[in-house]
Amino acid sequence: MEAEKALERITPEEAGISSRQVKKCIEELMHETTQMHGFMAARHGKVFAECWWAPFNSEMVHSNHSFGKSYTATAIGIAVTEKKLSLDEKMVDIFKDEIEERKICVPELTKKITVRHVLSMTNGHAANPSIEGDWIANYFTAAIEYEPGTRFLYNTSGACMLAAVVKKKTGENVKDYLTPRLFEKIGINAERFVWLKWPNGIDAEPATFATTEDNLRLAILYMNNGRWNDEQIVSEEFIREALSVRIKTDEARNRKTADVGMDISFGRVVFRGYTGLMVDRDNMESSGLKKNFVLWYMRGELHHMVHRKRWMCYMNSCFLWQMMKICHKTEPLMTNLSRMKRA
């Protein structure tokens, strides 16, 4: 079983990166406004740097917060790959029984919402529906201000609905569905991976807990276009959509910074296309909020997983991007490493 197979470890120099730059990067991540928990960096699926700050360690699971949405969206992608679901299905059709049972009068614009809209957080809501109490009813009764697909609003309620979609279309909760299809294949220990549930029995969001390496493995899967070894776990088409910016937002324009010249774009719920926070500059991506994030530099095929405390994802990702620019400028990444093969 792949869960027993460790990722290969190499030196930074074997990855075409200076140990000095890696050391400086890790040192600079430690500052008075954040508390680091763990750090991993890999290239071509091979880990060239990793460290944890006491009392944290490599086996400790952390709250994924909004990075957990990436697992939920991956489950959607696998269901699409298995043809159990279409991204163009309307939410009112999927939840027809729940709507009738609750006697909900669904707003006209809500009837247009598709799974694709939920993934892209372009539901059209005027405000994020509450996830307290009957969150399914809250979703379908929430005020709709915009045509679905035209306006971004960060939406945790939508992520909850995606977990419910997985349950409705596959008959399994997200974790149970992912265990044989994702976790066991890419090496995530499902028994250690924690996924809490709502009182109605559906896997909750945000409610996942994983190790630093678990999340790195998921990032590597996306870097490899949904393939792990010789198996296509998620279709390339879904991965391509997941890694594409879907809509420009006011948040992107307002958070453009002269410091690093980054444009913050929000997309779907996995990394660039399908998750909350996206930093986009020359194909560099970052995802996840609160205490952890994945960052990777596509051209050099670098990917990092960071666990840390406090709301410093944006600042730390900006710093890592600066470090990658410095590394690439002063000591270019070795792009023709014949001895390196993808995981």
mmCIF file of N, CA, C and O in Angstrom, residues 73-161:
data_model
loop_
_atom_site.group_PDB
_atom_site.id
_atom_site.type_symbol
_atom_site.label_atom_id
_atom_site.label_comp_id
_atom_site.label_asym_id
_atom_site.label_seq_id
_atom_site.Cartn_x
_atom_site.Cartn_y
_atom_site.Cartn_z
ATOM 1 N N ALA A 73 -12.890 19.370 -2.570
ATOM 2 C CA ALA A 73 -12.956 19.607 -4.004
ATOM 3 C C ALA A 73 -12.296 18.483 -4.791
ATOM 4 O O ALA A 73 -12.727 18.152 -5.898
ATOM 5 N N THR A 74 -11.249 17.883 -4.221
ATOM 6 C CA THR A 74 -10.620 16.738 -4.880
ATOM 7 C C THR A 74 -11.595 15.571 -4.959
ATOM 8 O O THR A 74 -11.638 14.844 -5.961
ATOM 9 N N ALA A 75 -12.397 15.406 -3.907
ATOM 10 C CA ALA A 75 -13.431 14.364 -3.936
ATOM 11 C C ALA A 75 -14.429 14.640 -5.051
ATOM 12 O O ALA A 75 -14.866 13.713 -5.754
ATOM 13 N N ILE A 76 -14.781 15.911 -5.242
ATOM 14 C CA ILE A 76 -15.658 16.270 -6.355
ATOM 15 C C ILE A 76 -14.995 15.911 -7.678
ATOM 16 O O ILE A 76 -15.616 15.332 -8.576
ATOM 17 N N GLY A 77 -13.703 16.226 -7.794
ATOM 18 C CA GLY A 77 -12.970 15.914 -9.017
ATOM 19 C C GLY A 77 -12.924 14.426 -9.312
ATOM 20 O O GLY A 77 -13.051 14.000 -10.471
ATOM 21 N N ILE A 78 -12.747 13.618 -8.276
ATOM 22 C CA ILE A 78 -12.720 12.165 -8.466
ATOM 23 C C ILE A 78 -14.100 11.660 -8.874
ATOM 24 O O ILE A 78 -14.235 10.790 -9.751
ATOM 25 N N ALA A 79 -15.151 12.216 -8.260
ATOM 26 C CA ALA A 79 -16.514 11.824 -8.622
ATOM 27 C C ALA A 79 -16.811 12.181 -10.076
ATOM 28 O O ALA A 79 -17.481 11.426 -10.796
ATOM 29 N N VAL A 80 -16.305 13.325 -10.519
ATOM 30 C CA VAL A 80 -16.460 13.715 -11.924
ATOM 31 C C VAL A 80 -15.685 12.746 -12.818
ATOM 32 O O VAL A 80 -16.179 12.305 -13.862
ATOM 33 N N THR A 81 -14.475 12.401 -12.392
ATOM 34 C CA THR A 81 -13.646 11.458 -13.147
ATOM 35 C C THR A 81 -14.339 10.110 -13.275
ATOM 36 O O THR A 81 -14.272 9.461 -14.332
ATOM 37 N N GLU A 82 -15.028 9.695 -12.220
ATOM 38 C CA GLU A 82 -15.745 8.411 -12.225
ATOM 39 C C GLU A 82 -17.136 8.533 -12.858
ATOM 40 O O GLU A 82 -17.892 7.555 -12.872
ATOM 41 N N LYS A 83 -17.451 9.728 -13.351
ATOM 42 C CA LYS A 83 -18.738 9.993 -14.011
ATOM 43 C C LYS A 83 -19.931 9.783 -13.076
ATOM 44 O O LYS A 83 -21.037 9.417 -13.520
ATOM 45 N N LYS A 84 -19.715 10.027 -11.819
ATOM 46 C CA LYS A 84 -20.814 9.979 -10.852
ATOM 47 C C LYS A 84 -21.448 11.349 -10.659
ATOM 48 O O LYS A 84 -22.467 11.476 -9.971
ATOM 49 N N LEU A 85 -20.840 12.354 -11.277
ATOM 50 C CA LEU A 85 -21.269 13.728 -11.061
ATOM 51 C C LEU A 85 -20.833 14.581 -12.245
ATOM 52 O O LEU A 85 -19.798 14.330 -12.860
ATOM 53 N N SER A 86 -21.623 15.592 -12.546
ATOM 54 C CA SER A 86 -21.257 16.595 -13.562
ATOM 55 C C SER A 86 -21.170 17.955 -12.888
ATOM 56 O O SER A 86 -21.999 18.286 -12.030
ATOM 57 N N LEU A 87 -20.166 18.739 -13.273
ATOM 58 C CA LEU A 87 -20.024 20.067 -12.694
ATOM 59 C C LEU A 87 -21.161 20.992 -13.112
ATOM 60 O O LEU A 87 -21.372 22.037 -12.491
ATOM 61 N N ASP A 88 -21.904 20.606 -14.137
ATOM 62 C CA ASP A 88 -22.999 21.440 -14.615
ATOM 63 C C ASP A 88 -24.341 21.063 -14.002
ATOM 64 O O ASP A 88 -25.372 21.667 -14.334
ATOM 65 N N GLU A 89 -24.357 20.078 -13.110
ATOM 66 C CA GLU A 89 -25.607 19.741 -12.419
ATOM 67 C C GLU A 89 -26.030 20.886 -11.514
ATOM 68 O O GLU A 89 -25.207 21.506 -10.839
ATOM 69 N N LYS A 90 -27.316 21.140 -11.483
ATOM 70 C CA LYS A 90 -27.841 22.205 -10.634
ATOM 71 C C LYS A 90 -28.020 21.711 -9.199
ATOM 72 O O LYS A 90 -28.440 20.573 -8.966
ATOM 73 N N MET A 91 -27.699 22.580 -8.269
ATOM 74 C CA MET A 91 -27.792 22.229 -6.850
ATOM 75 C C MET A 91 -29.236 21.909 -6.453
ATOM 76 O O MET A 91 -29.473 21.027 -5.624
ATOM 77 N N VAL A 92 -30.192 22.610 -7.024
ATOM 78 C CA VAL A 92 -31.599 22.347 -6.664
ATOM 79 C C VAL A 92 -32.035 20.958 -7.118
ATOM 80 O O VAL A 92 -32.933 20.362 -6.511
ATOM 81 N N ASP A 93 -31.410 20.443 -8.175
ATOM 82 C CA ASP A 93 -31.747 19.090 -8.629
ATOM 83 C C ASP A 93 -31.124 18.045 -7.708
ATOM 84 O O ASP A 93 -31.759 17.028 -7.386
ATOM 85 N N ILE A 94 -29.904 18.286 -7.296
ATOM 86 C CA ILE A 94 -29.221 17.340 -6.412
ATOM 87 C C ILE A 94 -29.921 17.257 -5.062
ATOM 88 O O ILE A 94 -30.054 16.173 -4.470
ATOM 89 N N PHE A 95 -30.413 18.400 -4.574
ATOM 90 C CA PHE A 95 -31.033 18.449 -3.254
ATOM 91 C C PHE A 95 -32.549 18.637 -3.336
ATOM 92 O O PHE A 95 -33.162 19.249 -2.458
ATOM 93 N N LYS A 96 -33.148 18.071 -4.364
ATOM 94 C CA LYS A 96 -34.591 18.205 -4.558
ATOM 95 C C LYS A 96 -35.373 17.684 -3.356
ATOM 96 O O LYS A 96 -36.321 18.332 -2.891
ATOM 97 N N ASP A 97 -34.978 16.530 -2.829
ATOM 98 C CA ASP A 97 -35.700 15.937 -1.693
ATOM 99 C C ASP A 97 -35.592 16.808 -0.451
ATOM 100 O O ASP A 97 -36.589 17.004 0.268
ATOM 101 N N GLU A 98 -34.405 17.325 -0.187
ATOM 102 C CA GLU A 98 -34.204 18.165 0.996
ATOM 103 C C GLU A 98 -35.018 19.462 0.891
ATOM 104 O O GLU A 98 -35.568 19.943 1.888
ATOM 105 N N ILE A 99 -35.096 20.006 -0.302
ATOM 106 C CA ILE A 99 -35.844 21.250 -0.515
ATOM 107 C C ILE A 99 -37.339 21.006 -0.310
ATOM 108 O O ILE A 99 -38.030 21.802 0.350
ATOM 109 N N GLU A 100 -37.825 19.899 -0.843
ATOM 110 C CA GLU A 100 -39.249 19.578 -0.681
ATOM 111 C C GLU A 100 -39.583 19.259 0.773
ATOM 112 O O GLU A 100 -40.621 19.685 1.290
ATOM 113 N N GLU A 101 -38.709 18.523 1.423
ATOM 114 C CA GLU A 101 -38.939 18.145 2.817
ATOM 115 C C GLU A 101 -39.020 19.366 3.723
ATOM 116 O O GLU A 101 -39.840 19.412 4.647
ATOM 117 N N ARG A 102 -38.185 20.376 3.433
ATOM 118 C CA ARG A 102 -38.168 21.578 4.261
ATOM 119 C C ARG A 102 -39.137 22.648 3.760
ATOM 120 O O ARG A 102 -39.241 23.724 4.351
ATOM 121 N N LYS A 103 -39.815 22.345 2.651
ATOM 122 C CA LYS A 103 -40.766 23.299 2.057
ATOM 123 C C LYS A 103 -40.119 24.665 1.809
ATOM 124 O O LYS A 103 -40.654 25.715 2.153
ATOM 125 N N ILE A 104 -38.926 24.620 1.213
ATOM 126 C CA ILE A 104 -38.160 25.838 0.951
ATOM 127 C C ILE A 104 -38.636 26.486 -0.346
ATOM 128 O O ILE A 104 -38.781 25.815 -1.375
ATOM 129 N N CYS A 105 -38.867 27.782 -0.297
ATOM 130 C CA CYS A 105 -39.155 28.556 -1.503
ATOM 131 C C CYS A 105 -37.827 29.086 -2.030
ATOM 132 O O CYS A 105 -37.286 30.070 -1.514
ATOM 133 N N VAL A 106 -37.293 28.427 -3.020
ATOM 134 C CA VAL A 106 -35.954 28.730 -3.514
ATOM 135 C C VAL A 106 -35.989 29.972 -4.414
ATOM 136 O O VAL A 106 -36.781 30.042 -5.349
ATOM 137 N N PRO A 107 -35.118 30.965 -4.145
ATOM 138 C CA PRO A 107 -35.036 32.142 -5.015
ATOM 139 C C PRO A 107 -34.726 31.731 -6.456
ATOM 140 O O PRO A 107 -34.031 30.738 -6.698
ATOM 141 N N GLU A 108 -35.223 32.500 -7.409
ATOM 142 C CA GLU A 108 -35.054 32.152 -8.815
ATOM 143 C C GLU A 108 -33.585 32.033 -9.210
ATOM 144 O O GLU A 108 -33.201 31.118 -9.942
ATOM 145 N N LEU A 109 -32.748 32.961 -8.768
ATOM 146 C CA LEU A 109 -31.333 32.888 -9.133
ATOM 147 C C LEU A 109 -30.659 31.672 -8.517
ATOM 148 O O LEU A 109 -29.741 31.090 -9.110
ATOM 149 N N THR A 110 -31.114 31.269 -7.329
ATOM 150 C CA THR A 110 -30.532 30.087 -6.675
ATOM 151 C C THR A 110 -30.757 28.845 -7.519
ATOM 152 O O THR A 110 -29.936 27.913 -7.515
ATOM 153 N N LYS A 111 -31.849 28.818 -8.256
ATOM 154 C CA LYS A 111 -32.153 27.661 -9.099
ATOM 155 C C LYS A 111 -31.125 27.488 -10.220
ATOM 156 O O LYS A 111 -31.040 26.413 -10.821
ATOM 157 N N LYS A 112 -30.369 28.526 -10.499
ATOM 158 C CA LYS A 112 -29.368 28.461 -11.570
ATOM 159 C C LYS A 112 -28.003 27.972 -11.090
ATOM 160 O O LYS A 112 -27.123 27.693 -11.909
ATOM 161 N N ILE A 113 -27.812 27.894 -9.774
ATOM 162 C CA ILE A 113 -26.493 27.543 -9.245
ATOM 163 C C ILE A 113 -26.133 26.100 -9.594
ATOM 164 O O ILE A 113 -26.900 25.167 -9.342
ATOM 165 N N THR A 114 -24.944 25.919 -10.167
ATOM 166 C CA THR A 114 -24.430 24.585 -10.484
ATOM 167 C C THR A 114 -23.289 24.223 -9.541
ATOM 168 O O THR A 114 -22.784 25.060 -8.798
ATOM 169 N N VAL A 115 -22.884 22.972 -9.600
ATOM 170 C CA VAL A 115 -21.734 22.534 -8.804
ATOM 171 C C VAL A 115 -20.508 23.358 -9.173
ATOM 172 O O VAL A 115 -19.699 23.724 -8.313
ATOM 173 N N ARG A 116 -20.369 23.699 -10.445
ATOM 174 C CA ARG A 116 -19.251 24.513 -10.898
ATOM 175 C C ARG A 116 -19.249 25.876 -10.206
ATOM 176 O O ARG A 116 -18.196 26.387 -9.818
ATOM 177 N N HIS A 117 -20.415 26.474 -10.048
ATOM 178 C CA HIS A 117 -20.514 27.762 -9.358
ATOM 179 C C HIS A 117 -20.106 27.636 -7.891
ATOM 180 O O HIS A 117 -19.448 28.518 -7.337
ATOM 181 N N VAL A 118 -20.508 26.541 -7.268
ATOM 182 C CA VAL A 118 -20.157 26.345 -5.857
ATOM 183 C C VAL A 118 -18.651 26.173 -5.718
ATOM 184 O O VAL A 118 -18.021 26.733 -4.818
ATOM 185 N N LEU A 119 -18.048 25.418 -6.624
ATOM 186 C CA LEU A 119 -16.605 25.219 -6.602
ATOM 187 C C LEU A 119 -15.855 26.535 -6.779
ATOM 188 O O LEU A 119 -14.822 26.771 -6.152
ATOM 189 N N SER A 120 -16.377 27.400 -7.631
ATOM 190 C CA SER A 120 -15.695 28.658 -7.913
ATOM 191 C C SER A 120 -16.070 29.760 -6.939
ATOM 192 O O SER A 120 -15.613 30.887 -7.056
ATOM 193 N N MET A 121 -16.914 29.425 -5.955
ATOM 194 C CA MET A 121 -17.381 30.404 -4.968
ATOM 195 C C MET A 121 -18.017 31.606 -5.669
ATOM 196 O O MET A 121 -17.856 32.744 -5.250
ATOM 197 N N THR A 122 -18.732 31.318 -6.737
ATOM 198 C CA THR A 122 -19.471 32.351 -7.460
ATOM 199 C C THR A 122 -20.962 32.026 -7.413
ATOM 200 O O THR A 122 -21.679 32.122 -8.415
ATOM 201 N N ASN A 123 -21.426 31.648 -6.225
ATOM 202 C CA ASN A 123 -22.835 31.293 -6.038
ATOM 203 C C ASN A 123 -23.763 32.462 -6.332
ATOM 204 O O ASN A 123 -24.897 32.274 -6.765
ATOM 205 N N GLY A 124 -23.288 33.684 -6.059
ATOM 206 C CA GLY A 124 -24.119 34.857 -6.247
ATOM 207 C C GLY A 124 -24.723 35.406 -4.971
ATOM 208 O O GLY A 124 -25.513 36.344 -4.994
ATOM 209 N N HIS A 125 -24.360 34.803 -3.831
ATOM 210 C CA HIS A 125 -24.927 35.238 -2.553
ATOM 211 C C HIS A 125 -24.511 36.666 -2.208
ATOM 212 O O HIS A 125 -23.395 37.097 -2.502
ATOM 213 N N ALA A 126 -25.424 37.369 -1.530
ATOM 214 C CA ALA A 126 -25.119 38.714 -1.044
ATOM 215 C C ALA A 126 -24.223 38.637 0.178
ATOM 216 O O ALA A 126 -23.423 39.533 0.446
ATOM 217 N N ALA A 127 -24.349 37.546 0.939
ATOM 218 C CA ALA A 127 -23.525 37.321 2.131
ATOM 219 C C ALA A 127 -23.343 35.820 2.301
ATOM 220 O O ALA A 127 -24.150 35.018 1.791
ATOM 221 N N ASN A 128 -22.294 35.427 3.000
ATOM 222 C CA ASN A 128 -22.010 34.018 3.219
ATOM 223 C C ASN A 128 -23.121 33.388 4.055
ATOM 224 O O ASN A 128 -23.347 33.805 5.183
ATOM 225 N N PRO A 129 -23.834 32.383 3.525
ATOM 226 C CA PRO A 129 -24.891 31.748 4.313
ATOM 227 C C PRO A 129 -24.341 31.146 5.608
ATOM 228 O O PRO A 129 -23.218 30.662 5.651
ATOM 229 N N SER A 130 -25.149 31.173 6.651
ATOM 230 C CA SER A 130 -24.714 30.657 7.945
ATOM 231 C C SER A 130 -24.536 29.143 7.892
ATOM 232 O O SER A 130 -25.302 28.426 7.234
ATOM 233 N N ILE A 131 -23.502 28.657 8.592
ATOM 234 C CA ILE A 131 -23.308 27.211 8.708
ATOM 235 C C ILE A 131 -23.746 26.724 10.083
ATOM 236 O O ILE A 131 -23.434 25.599 10.478
ATOM 237 N N GLU A 132 -24.479 27.562 10.793
ATOM 238 C CA GLU A 132 -25.065 27.171 12.071
ATOM 239 C C GLU A 132 -26.422 26.515 11.819
ATOM 240 O O GLU A 132 -27.135 26.867 10.880
ATOM 241 N N GLY A 133 -26.783 25.559 12.669
ATOM 242 C CA GLY A 133 -28.101 24.937 12.555
ATOM 243 C C GLY A 133 -28.260 24.164 11.258
ATOM 244 O O GLY A 133 -27.386 23.402 10.847
ATOM 245 N N ASP A 134 -29.388 24.374 10.584
ATOM 246 C CA ASP A 134 -29.686 23.666 9.331
ATOM 247 C C ASP A 134 -28.999 24.400 8.183
ATOM 248 O O ASP A 134 -29.594 25.219 7.484
ATOM 249 N N TRP A 135 -27.731 24.093 7.963
ATOM 250 C CA TRP A 135 -26.961 24.828 6.960
ATOM 251 C C TRP A 135 -27.388 24.528 5.533
ATOM 252 O O TRP A 135 -27.158 25.341 4.627
ATOM 253 N N ILE A 136 -28.025 23.384 5.311
ATOM 254 C CA ILE A 136 -28.543 23.107 3.968
ATOM 255 C C ILE A 136 -29.703 24.046 3.662
ATOM 256 O O ILE A 136 -29.767 24.657 2.585
ATOM 257 N N ALA A 137 -30.609 24.218 4.621
ATOM 258 C CA ALA A 137 -31.717 25.159 4.439
ATOM 259 C C ALA A 137 -31.194 26.588 4.328
ATOM 260 O O ALA A 137 -31.687 27.382 3.506
ATOM 261 N N ASN A 138 -30.193 26.906 5.149
ATOM 262 C CA ASN A 138 -29.626 28.260 5.098
ATOM 263 C C ASN A 138 -29.068 28.582 3.721
ATOM 264 O O ASN A 138 -29.196 29.702 3.227
ATOM 265 N N TYR A 139 -28.456 27.584 3.103
ATOM 266 C CA TYR A 139 -27.862 27.802 1.778
ATOM 267 C C TYR A 139 -28.934 28.132 0.746
ATOM 268 O O TYR A 139 -28.782 29.078 -0.041
ATOM 269 N N PHE A 140 -30.019 27.367 0.741
ATOM 270 C CA PHE A 140 -31.034 27.549 -0.291
ATOM 271 C C PHE A 140 -31.984 28.714 -0.031
ATOM 272 O O PHE A 140 -32.721 29.118 -0.940
ATOM 273 N N THR A 141 -31.969 29.253 1.170
ATOM 274 C CA THR A 141 -32.836 30.405 1.467
ATOM 275 C C THR A 141 -32.061 31.717 1.516
ATOM 276 O O THR A 141 -32.664 32.784 1.648
ATOM 277 N N ALA A 142 -30.738 31.652 1.407
ATOM 278 C CA ALA A 142 -29.919 32.865 1.477
ATOM 279 C C ALA A 142 -30.217 33.789 0.296
ATOM 280 O O ALA A 142 -30.518 33.340 -0.805
ATOM 281 N N ALA A 143 -30.119 35.091 0.561
ATOM 282 C CA ALA A 143 -30.393 36.085 -0.478
ATOM 283 C C ALA A 143 -29.355 35.995 -1.590
ATOM 284 O O ALA A 143 -28.160 35.874 -1.340
ATOM 285 N N ILE A 144 -29.833 36.037 -2.827
ATOM 286 C CA ILE A 144 -28.964 36.029 -4.007
ATOM 287 C C ILE A 144 -28.985 37.420 -4.636
ATOM 288 O O ILE A 144 -30.043 37.938 -4.993
ATOM 289 N N GLU A 145 -27.826 38.013 -4.773
ATOM 290 C CA GLU A 145 -27.737 39.364 -5.300
ATOM 291 C C GLU A 145 -27.197 39.405 -6.723
ATOM 292 O O GLU A 145 -27.494 40.323 -7.489
ATOM 293 N N TYR A 146 -26.396 38.391 -7.086
ATOM 294 C CA TYR A 146 -25.742 38.408 -8.393
ATOM 295 C C TYR A 146 -26.069 37.144 -9.182
ATOM 296 O O TYR A 146 -26.369 36.082 -8.618
ATOM 297 N N GLU A 147 -25.986 37.246 -10.481
ATOM 298 C CA GLU A 147 -26.138 36.082 -11.346
ATOM 299 C C GLU A 147 -25.027 35.086 -11.015
ATOM 300 O O GLU A 147 -23.843 35.455 -10.959
ATOM 301 N N PRO A 148 -25.369 33.816 -10.745
ATOM 302 C CA PRO A 148 -24.334 32.826 -10.442
ATOM 303 C C PRO A 148 -23.264 32.785 -11.523
ATOM 304 O O PRO A 148 -23.572 32.837 -12.725
ATOM 305 N N GLY A 149 -22.018 32.735 -11.088
ATOM 306 C CA GLY A 149 -20.901 32.678 -12.023
ATOM 307 C C GLY A 149 -20.297 34.020 -12.363
ATOM 308 O O GLY A 149 -19.307 34.080 -13.090
ATOM 309 N N THR A 150 -20.851 35.105 -11.820
ATOM 310 C CA THR A 150 -20.371 36.445 -12.190
ATOM 311 C C THR A 150 -19.684 37.189 -11.059
ATOM 312 O O THR A 150 -19.022 38.202 -11.308
ATOM 313 N N ARG A 151 -19.802 36.706 -9.836
ATOM 314 C CA ARG A 151 -19.282 37.458 -8.690
ATOM 315 C C ARG A 151 -18.719 36.497 -7.654
ATOM 316 O O ARG A 151 -19.368 35.543 -7.276
ATOM 317 N N PHE A 152 -17.496 36.762 -7.190
ATOM 318 C CA PHE A 152 -16.879 35.921 -6.168
ATOM 319 C C PHE A 152 -17.264 36.380 -4.768
ATOM 320 O O PHE A 152 -17.312 37.577 -4.483
ATOM 321 N N LEU A 153 -17.547 35.416 -3.900
ATOM 322 C CA LEU A 153 -17.704 35.672 -2.465
ATOM 323 C C LEU A 153 -17.187 34.449 -1.737
ATOM 324 O O LEU A 153 -17.692 33.341 -1.926
ATOM 325 N N TYR A 154 -16.137 34.654 -0.917
ATOM 326 C CA TYR A 154 -15.584 33.509 -0.186
ATOM 327 C C TYR A 154 -16.699 32.862 0.609
ATOM 328 O O TYR A 154 -17.422 33.527 1.357
ATOM 329 N N ASN A 155 -16.862 31.550 0.452
ATOM 330 C CA ASN A 155 -18.086 30.902 0.877
ATOM 331 C C ASN A 155 -17.818 29.542 1.509
ATOM 332 O O ASN A 155 -17.709 28.536 0.819
ATOM 333 N N THR A 156 -17.727 29.506 2.824
ATOM 334 C CA THR A 156 -17.531 28.236 3.523
ATOM 335 C C THR A 156 -18.788 27.389 3.456
ATOM 336 O O THR A 156 -18.719 26.153 3.400
ATOM 337 N N SER A 157 -19.942 28.030 3.429
ATOM 338 C CA SER A 157 -21.202 27.296 3.301
ATOM 339 C C SER A 157 -21.208 26.450 2.034
ATOM 340 O O SER A 157 -21.670 25.303 2.036
ATOM 341 N N GLY A 158 -20.658 27.001 0.960
ATOM 342 C CA GLY A 158 -20.593 26.250 -0.287
ATOM 343 C C GLY A 158 -19.730 25.011 -0.167
ATOM 344 O O GLY A 158 -20.049 23.954 -0.723
ATOM 345 N N ALA A 159 -18.629 25.130 0.586
ATOM 346 C CA ALA A 159 -17.762 23.967 0.795
ATOM 347 C C ALA A 159 -18.507 22.881 1.562
ATOM 348 O O ALA A 159 -18.336 21.687 1.299
ATOM 349 N N CYS A 160 -19.329 23.290 2.515
ATOM 350 C CA CYS A 160 -20.161 22.330 3.250
ATOM 351 C C CYS A 160 -21.124 21.632 2.295
ATOM 352 O O CYS A 160 -21.341 20.416 2.376
ATOM 353 N N MET A 161 -21.690 22.416 1.382
ATOM 354 C CA MET A 161 -22.620 21.850 0.411
ATOM 355 C C MET A 161 -21.918 20.868 -0.521
ATOM 356 O O MET A 161 -22.508 19.861 -0.929
#
